[in-house]
Short mmCIF file of C-alpha atoms and ligand atoms in Angstrom, two decimals:
data_model
loop_
_atom_site.label_atom_id
_atom_site.label_comp_id
_atom_site.label_asym_id
_atom_site.label_seq_id
_atom_site.Cartn_x
_atom_site.Cartn_y
_atom_site.Cartn_z
CA MET A 1 33.79 -13.10 11.62
CA THR A 2 35.62 -11.72 8.64
CA ALA A 3 36.33 -14.04 5.78
CA TYR A 4 40.19 -13.52 6.57
CA ALA A 5 39.73 -14.68 10.13
CA ASP A 6 37.55 -17.65 8.77
CA PHE A 7 40.52 -18.50 6.47
CA GLN A 8 43.15 -18.24 9.31
CA ASN A 9 41.16 -20.58 11.44
CA HIS A 10 40.73 -23.27 8.71
CA ILE A 11 44.43 -23.13 8.02
CA ALA A 12 45.39 -23.17 11.74
CA GLU A 13 43.48 -26.60 12.06
CA LEU A 14 45.50 -27.99 9.16
CA SER A 15 48.63 -26.59 10.80
CA ASP A 16 47.69 -28.35 14.07
CA LEU A 17 47.25 -31.64 12.27
CA LEU A 18 50.57 -31.35 10.44
CA ASN A 19 52.40 -30.45 13.55
CA ALA A 20 50.86 -33.54 15.24
CA ILE A 21 52.12 -35.60 12.46
CA SER A 22 55.68 -34.14 12.76
CA ILE A 23 55.74 -34.85 16.53
CA LEU A 24 54.90 -38.49 15.74
CA LYS A 25 57.78 -38.54 13.13
CA TRP A 26 60.26 -36.98 15.46
CA ASP A 27 59.30 -39.45 18.18
CA ALA A 28 59.79 -42.52 15.74
CA ARG A 29 63.35 -41.28 14.75
CA THR A 30 64.63 -40.53 18.16
CA GLN A 31 62.70 -42.47 21.01
CA MET A 32 60.33 -44.97 19.70
CA PRO A 33 61.15 -48.66 20.51
CA PRO A 34 61.30 -50.76 17.19
CA GLY A 35 58.21 -52.56 18.22
CA GLY A 36 56.14 -49.40 17.76
CA ALA A 37 56.82 -49.11 13.98
CA ALA A 38 53.75 -50.92 12.55
CA THR A 39 51.20 -49.11 14.67
CA ARG A 40 52.94 -45.78 14.33
CA GLY A 41 52.61 -46.35 10.54
CA ASN A 42 48.77 -46.55 11.03
CA GLN A 43 48.65 -43.39 13.00
CA LEU A 44 50.69 -41.52 10.66
CA ALA A 45 48.59 -42.70 7.66
CA THR A 46 45.22 -41.74 9.32
CA LEU A 47 46.45 -38.33 10.33
CA SER A 48 47.98 -37.60 6.98
CA ARG A 49 44.69 -38.72 5.33
CA VAL A 50 42.54 -36.44 7.60
CA ALA A 51 45.06 -33.58 6.89
CA GLN A 52 44.96 -34.09 3.15
CA ALA A 53 41.06 -34.32 3.22
CA HIS A 54 40.93 -30.94 5.20
CA PHE A 55 43.16 -29.15 2.82
CA ILE A 56 41.45 -30.38 -0.49
CA SER A 57 37.91 -30.04 0.73
CA ASP A 58 35.35 -28.07 -0.99
CA LYS A 59 35.22 -26.00 2.20
CA THR A 60 38.57 -24.80 1.40
CA ALA A 61 37.48 -23.65 -1.89
CA ARG A 62 34.47 -21.75 -0.42
CA ILE A 63 36.72 -20.12 2.22
CA LEU A 64 39.21 -19.03 -0.42
CA ASP A 65 36.55 -17.59 -2.69
CA ALA A 66 35.39 -15.55 0.23
CA VAL A 67 38.71 -14.32 1.36
CA GLU A 68 39.96 -13.45 -2.13
CA ALA A 69 36.91 -11.04 -2.50
CA GLU A 70 37.60 -9.69 0.85
CA ILE A 71 41.37 -8.79 0.24
CA ALA A 72 40.97 -7.65 -3.38
CA GLY A 73 43.02 -4.52 -3.95
CA GLU A 74 45.25 -4.79 -0.85
CA ASP A 75 49.17 -4.71 -1.15
CA PRO A 76 50.20 -7.75 -3.02
CA ASP A 77 53.40 -8.01 -0.88
CA SER A 78 51.61 -8.19 2.51
CA TYR A 79 51.64 -11.24 4.39
CA ARG A 80 47.84 -11.53 4.21
CA VAL A 81 47.77 -11.43 0.51
CA ARG A 82 50.65 -13.60 0.27
CA ALA A 83 48.92 -16.14 2.61
CA VAL A 84 45.75 -16.25 0.51
CA LYS A 85 47.65 -16.40 -2.93
CA GLN A 86 49.88 -19.26 -2.00
CA THR A 87 47.14 -21.18 -0.47
CA ARG A 88 45.09 -20.77 -3.57
CA GLN A 89 48.06 -21.83 -5.77
CA TYR A 90 48.83 -25.02 -3.79
CA TYR A 91 45.16 -25.86 -3.43
CA ASP A 92 44.91 -25.83 -7.25
CA ILE A 93 48.08 -28.01 -7.64
CA VAL A 94 47.22 -30.46 -4.92
CA ARG A 95 43.68 -30.96 -6.44
CA ARG A 96 45.23 -31.81 -9.74
CA ILE A 97 47.15 -34.67 -8.17
CA PRO A 98 45.00 -37.89 -8.38
CA VAL A 99 44.12 -39.31 -4.87
CA GLU A 100 45.08 -42.87 -6.09
CA LEU A 101 48.63 -41.54 -7.17
CA THR A 102 49.23 -40.17 -3.69
CA ALA A 103 48.07 -43.43 -2.19
CA ARG A 104 50.14 -45.68 -4.40
CA LYS A 105 53.19 -43.70 -3.57
CA ALA A 106 52.51 -43.74 0.10
CA THR A 107 52.14 -47.57 0.02
CA LEU A 108 55.02 -48.25 -2.20
CA ALA A 109 57.60 -45.88 -0.68
CA PRO A 110 58.22 -47.81 2.63
CA VAL A 111 58.62 -51.03 0.72
CA SER A 112 61.07 -49.52 -1.77
CA GLU A 113 62.98 -47.84 1.01
CA HIS A 114 63.22 -51.22 2.72
CA VAL A 115 64.40 -53.00 -0.55
CA TRP A 116 66.76 -50.19 -1.11
CA SER A 117 68.29 -50.50 2.39
CA GLU A 118 68.84 -54.36 1.88
CA ALA A 119 70.23 -53.81 -1.59
CA LYS A 120 72.71 -51.30 -0.22
CA LYS A 121 73.71 -53.79 2.49
CA ASN A 122 74.22 -56.56 -0.15
CA ASN A 123 75.54 -54.45 -2.95
CA ASP A 124 72.56 -55.59 -5.21
CA PHE A 125 71.37 -52.99 -7.41
CA ALA A 126 69.52 -55.36 -9.60
CA SER A 127 67.13 -56.18 -6.73
CA PHE A 128 66.32 -52.47 -6.33
CA ALA A 129 65.95 -51.62 -9.86
CA PRO A 130 62.25 -52.72 -10.38
CA TYR A 131 61.25 -50.53 -7.35
CA LEU A 132 63.29 -47.68 -8.65
CA ARG A 133 61.49 -48.03 -11.93
CA GLN A 134 58.02 -47.90 -10.22
CA MET A 135 59.12 -44.89 -8.14
CA LEU A 136 60.34 -43.15 -11.27
CA GLU A 137 57.05 -43.90 -13.14
CA LEU A 138 55.03 -42.33 -10.29
CA ALA A 139 57.15 -39.39 -10.27
CA LYS A 140 56.63 -39.00 -14.13
CA GLN A 141 52.77 -39.25 -13.33
CA GLN A 142 52.92 -36.71 -10.77
CA ALA A 143 54.81 -34.38 -12.95
CA ASP A 144 52.13 -34.77 -15.67
CA ALA A 145 49.45 -34.19 -13.04
CA VAL A 146 51.08 -31.06 -11.73
CA GLY A 147 51.92 -29.75 -15.25
CA TYR A 148 55.23 -28.21 -16.81
CA GLU A 149 56.28 -26.15 -19.59
CA GLY A 150 59.80 -27.21 -20.37
CA HIS A 151 61.07 -30.24 -18.58
CA PRO A 152 59.11 -32.95 -16.16
CA PHE A 153 61.82 -32.17 -13.70
CA ASP A 154 60.36 -28.59 -13.42
CA ALA A 155 57.17 -30.06 -11.94
CA LEU A 156 59.00 -32.08 -9.35
CA VAL A 157 61.71 -29.48 -8.27
CA PHE A 158 58.81 -27.11 -7.73
CA GLU A 159 57.79 -28.88 -4.46
CA PHE A 160 61.26 -28.23 -3.03
CA GLU A 161 62.55 -24.91 -4.89
CA PRO A 162 59.87 -23.01 -6.75
CA SER A 163 62.12 -20.44 -8.15
CA VAL A 164 64.25 -22.69 -10.27
CA ASN A 165 63.76 -25.06 -13.25
CA ALA A 166 65.77 -27.63 -15.25
CA ALA A 167 67.03 -25.00 -17.77
CA SER A 168 67.99 -22.44 -15.09
CA LEU A 169 69.76 -25.18 -12.94
CA LYS A 170 71.87 -26.41 -16.20
CA VAL A 171 73.14 -22.75 -16.41
CA LEU A 172 74.03 -22.55 -12.77
CA PHE A 173 75.60 -25.91 -12.76
CA GLU A 174 77.78 -24.88 -15.87
CA ASP A 175 78.87 -21.72 -13.93
CA LEU A 176 79.67 -23.75 -10.78
CA LYS A 177 81.69 -26.45 -12.66
CA ALA A 178 83.73 -23.75 -14.36
CA GLY A 179 85.00 -22.60 -10.98
CA LEU A 180 85.03 -25.89 -9.04
CA LEU A 181 86.72 -28.27 -11.37
CA PRO A 182 89.90 -26.25 -11.80
CA LEU A 183 90.10 -25.35 -8.16
CA LEU A 184 89.88 -28.97 -7.22
CA LYS A 185 92.58 -30.09 -9.45
CA ARG A 186 94.99 -27.43 -8.04
CA ILE A 187 94.21 -28.65 -4.48
CA VAL A 188 94.55 -32.21 -5.25
CA ALA A 189 98.04 -31.33 -6.94
CA HIS A 190 99.10 -29.68 -3.61
CA ASP A 191 97.58 -32.08 -1.20
CA LYS A 192 99.74 -33.63 1.59
CA PRO A 193 98.87 -35.26 4.99
CA LEU A 194 98.72 -33.19 8.07
CA GLU A 195 101.49 -33.41 10.46
CA LYS A 196 99.07 -34.77 13.18
CA ASP A 197 95.92 -36.75 12.87
CA LEU A 198 93.71 -35.33 15.53
CA TRP A 199 90.99 -37.72 14.73
CA ALA A 200 92.79 -40.75 15.59
CA ARG A 201 92.31 -39.82 19.40
CA GLU A 202 89.22 -40.44 21.37
CA TYR A 203 86.73 -37.75 22.43
CA PRO A 204 84.13 -38.85 25.19
CA LEU A 205 80.69 -38.33 23.88
CA ASP A 206 79.24 -36.58 26.80
CA LYS A 207 81.89 -33.75 26.46
CA GLN A 208 81.30 -33.57 22.73
CA LYS A 209 77.60 -33.06 23.35
CA ALA A 210 78.33 -30.35 26.10
CA PHE A 211 80.52 -28.44 23.75
CA GLY A 212 78.31 -28.69 20.74
CA LEU A 213 75.31 -27.30 22.86
CA GLU A 214 77.43 -24.58 24.19
CA ILE A 215 78.29 -23.58 20.52
CA ALA A 216 74.70 -23.86 19.44
CA GLN A 217 73.51 -21.44 22.17
CA LYS A 218 76.33 -19.22 21.48
CA ILE A 219 75.16 -18.72 17.86
CA GLY A 220 71.73 -18.21 18.93
CA TYR A 221 69.73 -21.42 19.63
CA ASP A 222 67.03 -20.92 22.23
CA LEU A 223 66.99 -24.06 24.44
CA GLU A 224 63.68 -22.76 26.01
CA ARG A 225 62.20 -23.65 22.53
CA GLY A 226 64.49 -26.34 21.50
CA ARG A 227 66.32 -29.67 22.40
CA LEU A 228 69.09 -31.79 21.14
CA ASP A 229 68.73 -35.57 20.62
CA ILE A 230 70.60 -38.42 18.88
CA ALA A 231 69.49 -39.70 15.45
CA PRO A 232 71.45 -41.96 12.99
CA HIS A 233 70.48 -39.61 10.21
CA PRO A 234 70.50 -36.08 11.79
CA PHE A 235 67.77 -33.68 11.06
CA GLU A 236 65.93 -30.50 12.40
CA ILE A 237 62.28 -30.50 12.81
CA SER A 238 59.99 -27.77 14.03
CA PHE A 239 56.36 -27.72 15.54
CA THR A 240 55.77 -23.89 15.33
CA ARG A 241 58.62 -21.51 16.24
CA ASN A 242 58.13 -22.43 19.88
CA ASP A 243 59.39 -25.82 19.58
CA VAL A 244 62.32 -26.58 17.09
CA ARG A 245 64.33 -29.64 17.78
CA ILE A 246 67.53 -30.78 16.40
CA THR A 247 69.62 -34.09 16.30
CA THR A 248 73.08 -35.16 15.81
CA ARG A 249 75.15 -38.30 15.79
CA TYR A 250 78.63 -39.06 17.52
CA ASN A 251 81.65 -40.72 16.69
CA LEU A 252 84.29 -41.41 19.42
CA ASN A 253 87.29 -40.34 17.28
CA TYR A 254 85.87 -38.15 14.55
CA LEU A 255 84.80 -35.15 16.57
CA PRO A 256 83.76 -32.96 13.61
CA MET A 257 80.85 -35.35 12.94
CA ALA A 258 78.72 -34.34 15.98
CA LEU A 259 79.99 -30.74 16.26
CA TYR A 260 79.21 -29.78 12.58
CA GLY A 261 76.15 -31.95 12.55
CA THR A 262 75.03 -29.91 15.50
CA MET A 263 75.87 -26.64 13.82
CA HIS A 264 74.27 -27.54 10.68
CA GLU A 265 71.04 -28.53 12.27
CA THR A 266 71.30 -25.39 14.61
CA GLY A 267 71.39 -23.33 11.38
CA HIS A 268 68.16 -24.80 10.33
CA ALA A 269 66.78 -24.32 13.70
CA LEU A 270 67.72 -20.59 13.90
CA TYR A 271 65.69 -20.08 10.72
CA GLU A 272 62.63 -21.83 12.32
CA GLN A 273 62.97 -20.11 15.71
CA GLY A 274 63.36 -16.76 13.94
CA VAL A 275 60.10 -16.78 11.97
CA SER A 276 57.77 -13.98 12.94
CA ALA A 277 55.20 -14.91 15.68
CA GLU A 278 52.36 -13.59 13.76
CA LEU A 279 52.89 -16.37 11.19
CA THR A 280 52.52 -19.22 13.75
CA ARG A 281 49.84 -21.65 12.45
CA SER A 282 49.45 -19.75 9.21
CA ALA A 283 49.66 -20.62 5.46
CA LEU A 284 53.07 -18.93 5.58
CA THR A 285 54.44 -21.57 7.84
CA THR A 286 53.02 -24.38 5.99
CA ASP A 287 54.34 -26.59 3.14
CA PHE A 288 50.94 -27.53 1.59
CA LEU A 289 52.59 -29.80 -1.14
CA GLY A 290 54.92 -31.72 1.14
CA GLN A 291 52.51 -31.64 4.14
CA TYR A 292 54.97 -30.20 6.49
CA PRO A 293 54.64 -27.39 9.06
CA VAL A 294 57.79 -25.47 8.16
CA GLY A 295 58.82 -21.77 8.46
CA GLY A 296 61.58 -21.75 5.87
CA THR A 297 60.62 -20.87 2.34
CA SER A 298 62.27 -23.60 0.40
CA TYR A 299 65.02 -26.40 0.71
CA GLY A 300 67.66 -24.15 -0.64
CA ALA A 301 66.99 -21.14 1.54
CA HIS A 302 66.82 -23.48 4.47
CA GLU A 303 70.13 -25.22 3.44
CA SER A 304 71.80 -21.70 3.01
CA GLN A 305 71.24 -21.19 6.62
CA SER A 306 72.47 -24.56 7.82
CA ARG A 307 75.48 -24.15 5.66
CA LEU A 308 76.23 -20.65 6.48
CA TRP A 309 76.41 -21.52 10.20
CA GLU A 310 78.18 -25.00 9.64
CA ASN A 311 80.69 -23.98 7.01
CA GLN A 312 81.14 -20.16 6.66
CA ILE A 313 81.11 -19.61 10.40
CA GLY A 314 81.98 -22.97 11.93
CA ARG A 315 84.73 -23.83 9.57
CA SER A 316 86.30 -20.54 9.52
CA ARG A 317 89.65 -19.56 10.93
CA ASP A 318 88.01 -16.85 13.13
CA PHE A 319 85.82 -19.50 14.71
CA TRP A 320 88.84 -21.59 15.84
CA ASN A 321 90.82 -18.65 16.96
CA VAL A 322 87.94 -17.82 19.36
CA HIS A 323 86.83 -21.25 20.40
CA PHE A 324 89.86 -23.51 20.41
CA ASP A 325 90.87 -22.74 23.88
CA ARG A 326 87.31 -23.60 25.18
CA LEU A 327 87.42 -26.78 23.05
CA ARG A 328 90.81 -27.79 24.76
CA GLU A 329 89.18 -27.27 28.20
CA PHE A 330 86.95 -30.15 27.36
CA PHE A 331 89.76 -32.26 25.78
CA PRO A 332 92.94 -31.14 27.48
CA GLU A 333 94.95 -34.37 26.63
CA GLN A 334 93.46 -35.02 23.19
CA LEU A 335 94.33 -31.48 22.20
CA ALA A 336 97.64 -30.83 24.18
CA ASP A 337 99.82 -30.63 21.10
CA ALA A 338 97.25 -28.93 18.84
CA ASP A 339 96.46 -25.39 18.06
CA PRO A 340 93.94 -23.22 16.14
CA ASP A 341 95.52 -23.55 12.94
CA LEU A 342 95.91 -27.26 13.13
CA LEU A 343 92.15 -27.63 14.00
CA TYR A 344 91.17 -25.30 11.29
CA ARG A 345 93.16 -27.34 8.72
CA SER A 346 91.97 -30.56 10.23
CA VAL A 347 88.25 -29.60 9.61
CA ASN A 348 88.87 -28.27 6.10
CA ARG A 349 90.82 -31.17 4.32
CA VAL A 350 89.70 -31.40 0.72
CA ARG A 351 89.58 -34.99 -0.79
CA PRO A 352 87.64 -36.33 -3.66
CA SER A 353 85.68 -39.06 -2.12
CA LEU A 354 83.00 -41.53 -2.93
CA ILE A 355 80.21 -40.43 -0.31
CA ARG A 356 78.23 -37.36 -0.58
CA VAL A 357 77.52 -36.91 3.15
CA GLU A 358 81.20 -36.99 3.97
CA ALA A 359 82.15 -34.60 1.19
CA ASP A 360 84.09 -31.31 1.83
CA GLU A 361 82.98 -27.94 0.77
CA VAL A 362 84.84 -28.10 -2.58
CA THR A 363 83.71 -31.43 -3.75
CA TYR A 364 80.21 -31.38 -2.18
CA ASN A 365 78.41 -29.72 -5.02
CA LEU A 366 79.97 -32.04 -7.51
CA HIS A 367 78.11 -34.89 -5.79
CA ILE A 368 75.05 -32.85 -5.96
CA MET A 369 75.14 -31.97 -9.71
CA LEU A 370 75.85 -35.53 -11.00
CA ARG A 371 72.50 -36.71 -9.04
CA VAL A 372 70.48 -33.91 -10.41
CA GLU A 373 71.76 -34.45 -14.07
CA ILE A 374 70.98 -38.27 -13.71
CA GLU A 375 67.51 -37.42 -12.46
CA MET A 376 66.89 -35.16 -15.42
CA ALA A 377 68.13 -37.90 -17.77
CA LEU A 378 65.92 -40.50 -16.22
CA LEU A 379 62.83 -38.31 -16.31
CA GLU A 380 63.23 -37.32 -19.92
CA GLY A 381 64.14 -41.05 -20.73
CA SER A 382 67.59 -40.57 -22.20
CA LEU A 383 68.82 -42.75 -19.39
CA GLN A 384 67.47 -46.10 -18.39
CA VAL A 385 67.32 -47.50 -14.86
CA GLU A 386 69.53 -50.50 -15.78
CA ASP A 387 72.23 -48.33 -17.11
CA LEU A 388 72.31 -46.23 -13.84
CA PRO A 389 75.39 -47.73 -12.02
CA GLU A 390 77.45 -47.21 -15.20
CA ALA A 391 76.29 -43.63 -15.82
CA TRP A 392 76.96 -42.88 -12.07
CA ASN A 393 80.43 -44.15 -12.15
CA ALA A 394 81.33 -42.31 -15.38
CA LYS A 395 80.24 -39.00 -13.79
CA MET A 396 82.14 -39.79 -10.58
CA GLN A 397 85.34 -40.39 -12.68
CA GLU A 398 84.64 -37.25 -14.83
CA TYR A 399 83.94 -34.88 -11.86
CA LEU A 400 85.87 -36.26 -8.94
CA GLY A 401 88.46 -38.54 -10.49
CA VAL A 402 87.32 -41.51 -8.40
CA THR A 403 85.30 -44.64 -9.39
CA PRO A 404 83.27 -46.51 -6.83
CA PRO A 405 84.50 -50.14 -6.11
CA ASN A 406 80.84 -51.08 -5.86
CA ASP A 407 77.29 -49.86 -5.99
CA SER A 408 76.87 -49.65 -2.39
CA LYS A 409 79.47 -46.86 -2.28
CA GLY A 410 78.03 -45.66 -5.59
CA VAL A 411 74.64 -45.20 -6.94
CA LEU A 412 73.08 -46.90 -3.94
CA GLN A 413 74.42 -44.66 -1.18
CA ASP A 414 71.30 -42.25 -0.79
CA VAL A 415 67.92 -42.84 0.34
CA HIS A 416 66.25 -40.23 -1.66
CA TRP A 417 65.34 -41.90 -4.89
CA SER A 418 63.98 -44.96 -3.02
CA GLY A 419 61.26 -43.00 -1.51
CA GLY A 420 60.52 -41.09 -4.74
CA GLY A 421 62.23 -37.90 -3.70
CA PHE A 422 63.07 -36.70 -7.14
CA GLY A 423 63.67 -32.96 -7.30
CA SER A 424 65.14 -32.44 -3.75
CA PHE A 425 68.87 -32.52 -4.55
CA PRO A 426 69.38 -29.12 -5.97
CA GLY A 427 68.43 -27.49 -2.73
CA TYR A 428 71.82 -28.49 -1.20
CA THR A 429 73.76 -26.62 -3.96
CA ILE A 430 71.41 -23.66 -4.09
CA GLY A 431 71.80 -23.40 -0.36
CA ASN A 432 75.52 -23.27 -0.80
CA VAL A 433 75.43 -20.62 -3.34
CA MET A 434 72.74 -18.37 -1.43
CA SER A 435 74.72 -18.76 1.67
CA SER A 436 77.54 -16.69 0.30
CA GLN A 437 75.33 -14.14 -1.37
CA PHE A 438 73.65 -13.59 1.96
CA LEU A 439 76.82 -13.28 3.95
CA GLU A 440 78.38 -10.89 1.39
CA ALA A 441 75.23 -8.75 1.64
CA ALA A 442 75.45 -8.74 5.58
CA HIS A 443 79.10 -7.69 5.45
CA GLN A 444 78.21 -4.82 3.38
CA GLN A 445 75.06 -3.83 5.45
CA VAL A 446 76.29 -4.45 9.07
CA ALA A 447 78.91 -2.16 10.28
CA GLY A 448 81.82 -4.00 12.10
CA LEU A 449 80.40 -7.49 11.25
CA ASP A 450 83.95 -8.67 10.47
CA ASP A 451 85.23 -7.62 13.91
CA SER A 452 82.24 -9.04 15.95
CA LEU A 453 82.73 -12.43 14.19
CA ARG A 454 86.40 -12.33 14.97
CA ARG A 455 85.42 -11.82 18.57
CA GLY A 456 82.92 -14.68 18.47
CA GLU A 457 79.99 -12.40 18.76
CA TYR A 458 77.21 -13.72 16.52
CA ALA A 459 74.12 -11.51 17.44
CA PRO A 460 74.72 -8.84 14.84
CA LEU A 461 74.91 -11.48 12.03
CA LEU A 462 71.81 -13.38 13.46
CA THR A 463 69.82 -10.11 13.65
CA TRP A 464 70.55 -9.34 10.17
CA LEU A 465 69.57 -12.86 9.05
CA GLN A 466 66.38 -12.65 10.96
CA GLN A 467 65.29 -9.26 9.73
CA ASN A 468 66.13 -10.14 6.09
CA ILE A 469 65.17 -14.05 5.85
CA TYR A 470 63.91 -15.75 8.89
CA GLN A 471 61.01 -13.49 9.97
CA HIS A 472 59.22 -13.71 6.65
CA GLY A 473 58.49 -17.37 6.82
CA ARG A 474 57.28 -18.65 3.38
CA ALA A 475 56.00 -15.14 2.41
CA TYR A 476 58.72 -14.65 -0.25
CA ASP A 477 60.29 -17.55 -2.37
CA ALA A 478 64.05 -18.05 -2.39
CA ASN A 479 64.71 -15.72 -5.25
CA GLU A 480 62.60 -12.86 -3.84
CA LEU A 481 64.47 -13.24 -0.56
CA LEU A 482 67.83 -12.94 -2.46
CA VAL A 483 66.68 -9.86 -4.46
CA ARG A 484 65.08 -8.15 -1.56
CA SER A 485 68.01 -8.42 0.82
CA THR A 486 70.98 -8.61 -1.59
CA SER A 487 69.64 -6.81 -4.70
CA SER A 488 70.73 -9.76 -6.87
CA PRO A 489 69.06 -13.05 -8.05
CA LEU A 490 70.81 -16.43 -7.54
CA HIS A 491 74.33 -16.37 -8.94
CA VAL A 492 77.60 -18.15 -8.19
CA LYS A 493 80.20 -15.32 -7.89
CA PRO A 494 80.27 -14.73 -4.14
CA TYR A 495 80.26 -18.49 -3.48
CA LEU A 496 83.11 -19.27 -5.96
CA ALA A 497 85.10 -16.16 -4.56
CA TYR A 498 84.57 -17.57 -1.02
CA LEU A 499 86.00 -21.00 -1.90
CA GLU A 500 88.69 -19.73 -4.04
CA ALA A 501 89.95 -17.40 -1.20
CA LYS A 502 89.56 -19.91 1.61
CA PHE A 503 91.24 -22.70 -0.13
CA THR A 504 93.87 -20.76 -1.95
CA GLY A 505 95.04 -19.76 1.64
CA LEU A 506 94.56 -23.26 3.15
CA TYR A 507 96.66 -24.99 0.56
CA GLY A 508 99.10 -22.22 -0.23
CA LEU A 509 97.96 -22.13 -3.97
CA SER A 510 98.96 -19.01 -6.00
ZN1 ZN B 601 70.41 -29.59 6.17
#
């Protein structure tokens, strides 16, 4: 057997373990009765330990030494070389993280998450603060173990978004704010209620599900390799490209919740289903640091796809011009007095609000930026945990012009920090920015793309995205994908131009 075949087999075993862990997680979040939680925790802990031991073993080092000698001199951009190089890079990083640190984090995270959910329920930040302090301390230790040159945040964001760091994010954020803050001011000054409130009516859930699934398939989701379930916190999860599942949640009145939840997760799923079959069970579909089997190259690249399909396609005027009549077949009474234009405006209302997950396209990134800026300040020690609610509220007022009435609707709203997930937030905003760069390039490179989208034909766009992004799995990082397919690194111009054009039209701004 060649050293490369040996390497592939070794990684394939790890991939199988990680996929089994993911299936148990999917089950826990969609099907498992509550009584199963404790023993499921044991199963996950055992399998995670086995997977971790498999990866950081001396055997992996021997296999890597052999395969590196065998592929020396090959094309550095080939999948083979990329697979070996990335495995070596992550092997060295994971080996630097003390086993006790990983264990402490794994033990503390569920307790901290539980305390957080109680604190959120009771509007009691003080009870959560000691746990947040501990999670923050563990994150700092992890950053020190992984190593960084500029800012401790660099070591943490690396897990989610290897091609950015604190310094580059600060520049990106300043560029974004320079466009977003004035646009938001103009919109707020022109805002008035819509003539009809479509979301005061009732939309039976089975029909919502049927319409959502129809749209998901129309944009390219393959149900032979996928399924849709209900989850309180919607997500997409893949166990190889052959089994890519999505979830959504339903509200009887607010139809956009389930529909756009479904379209968002379908965007993630299209990415995973579009990964080249030759990368199945390989290093290029494995997140070694996070211990996930995943085809997308980073959080930002993944979000660029969920947001492209949800917002740029799903919340466009073209989309509702094409699909409104079909939606009205499902809801003839509810939408009897509506038209495509009213629907378009009803799913694009901009309002500065308190809650990130309910935010519109214009305000969303402001919610993200304030979180990332707070994380950086906490990590560098310029902000203390006890001063967090005050700092949060001040930034909400500065960016969005609203102040949370309590911490439940403020600093306690997101689960991320309670589990130690520092460094994951930038992916949302990077995804938004990337989505416009990709779409702009697709329009330049695919003849007649405008017309096909206007007709509700999504195959030409999907094909471009598959060829330029999805098929490569994790072979190239987010910035490499951008440069290869759009000839430009991450930059905000196309995204700001998209928002400016869309909302200037919607609100009649000049
Ligand atoms: Zn997402």
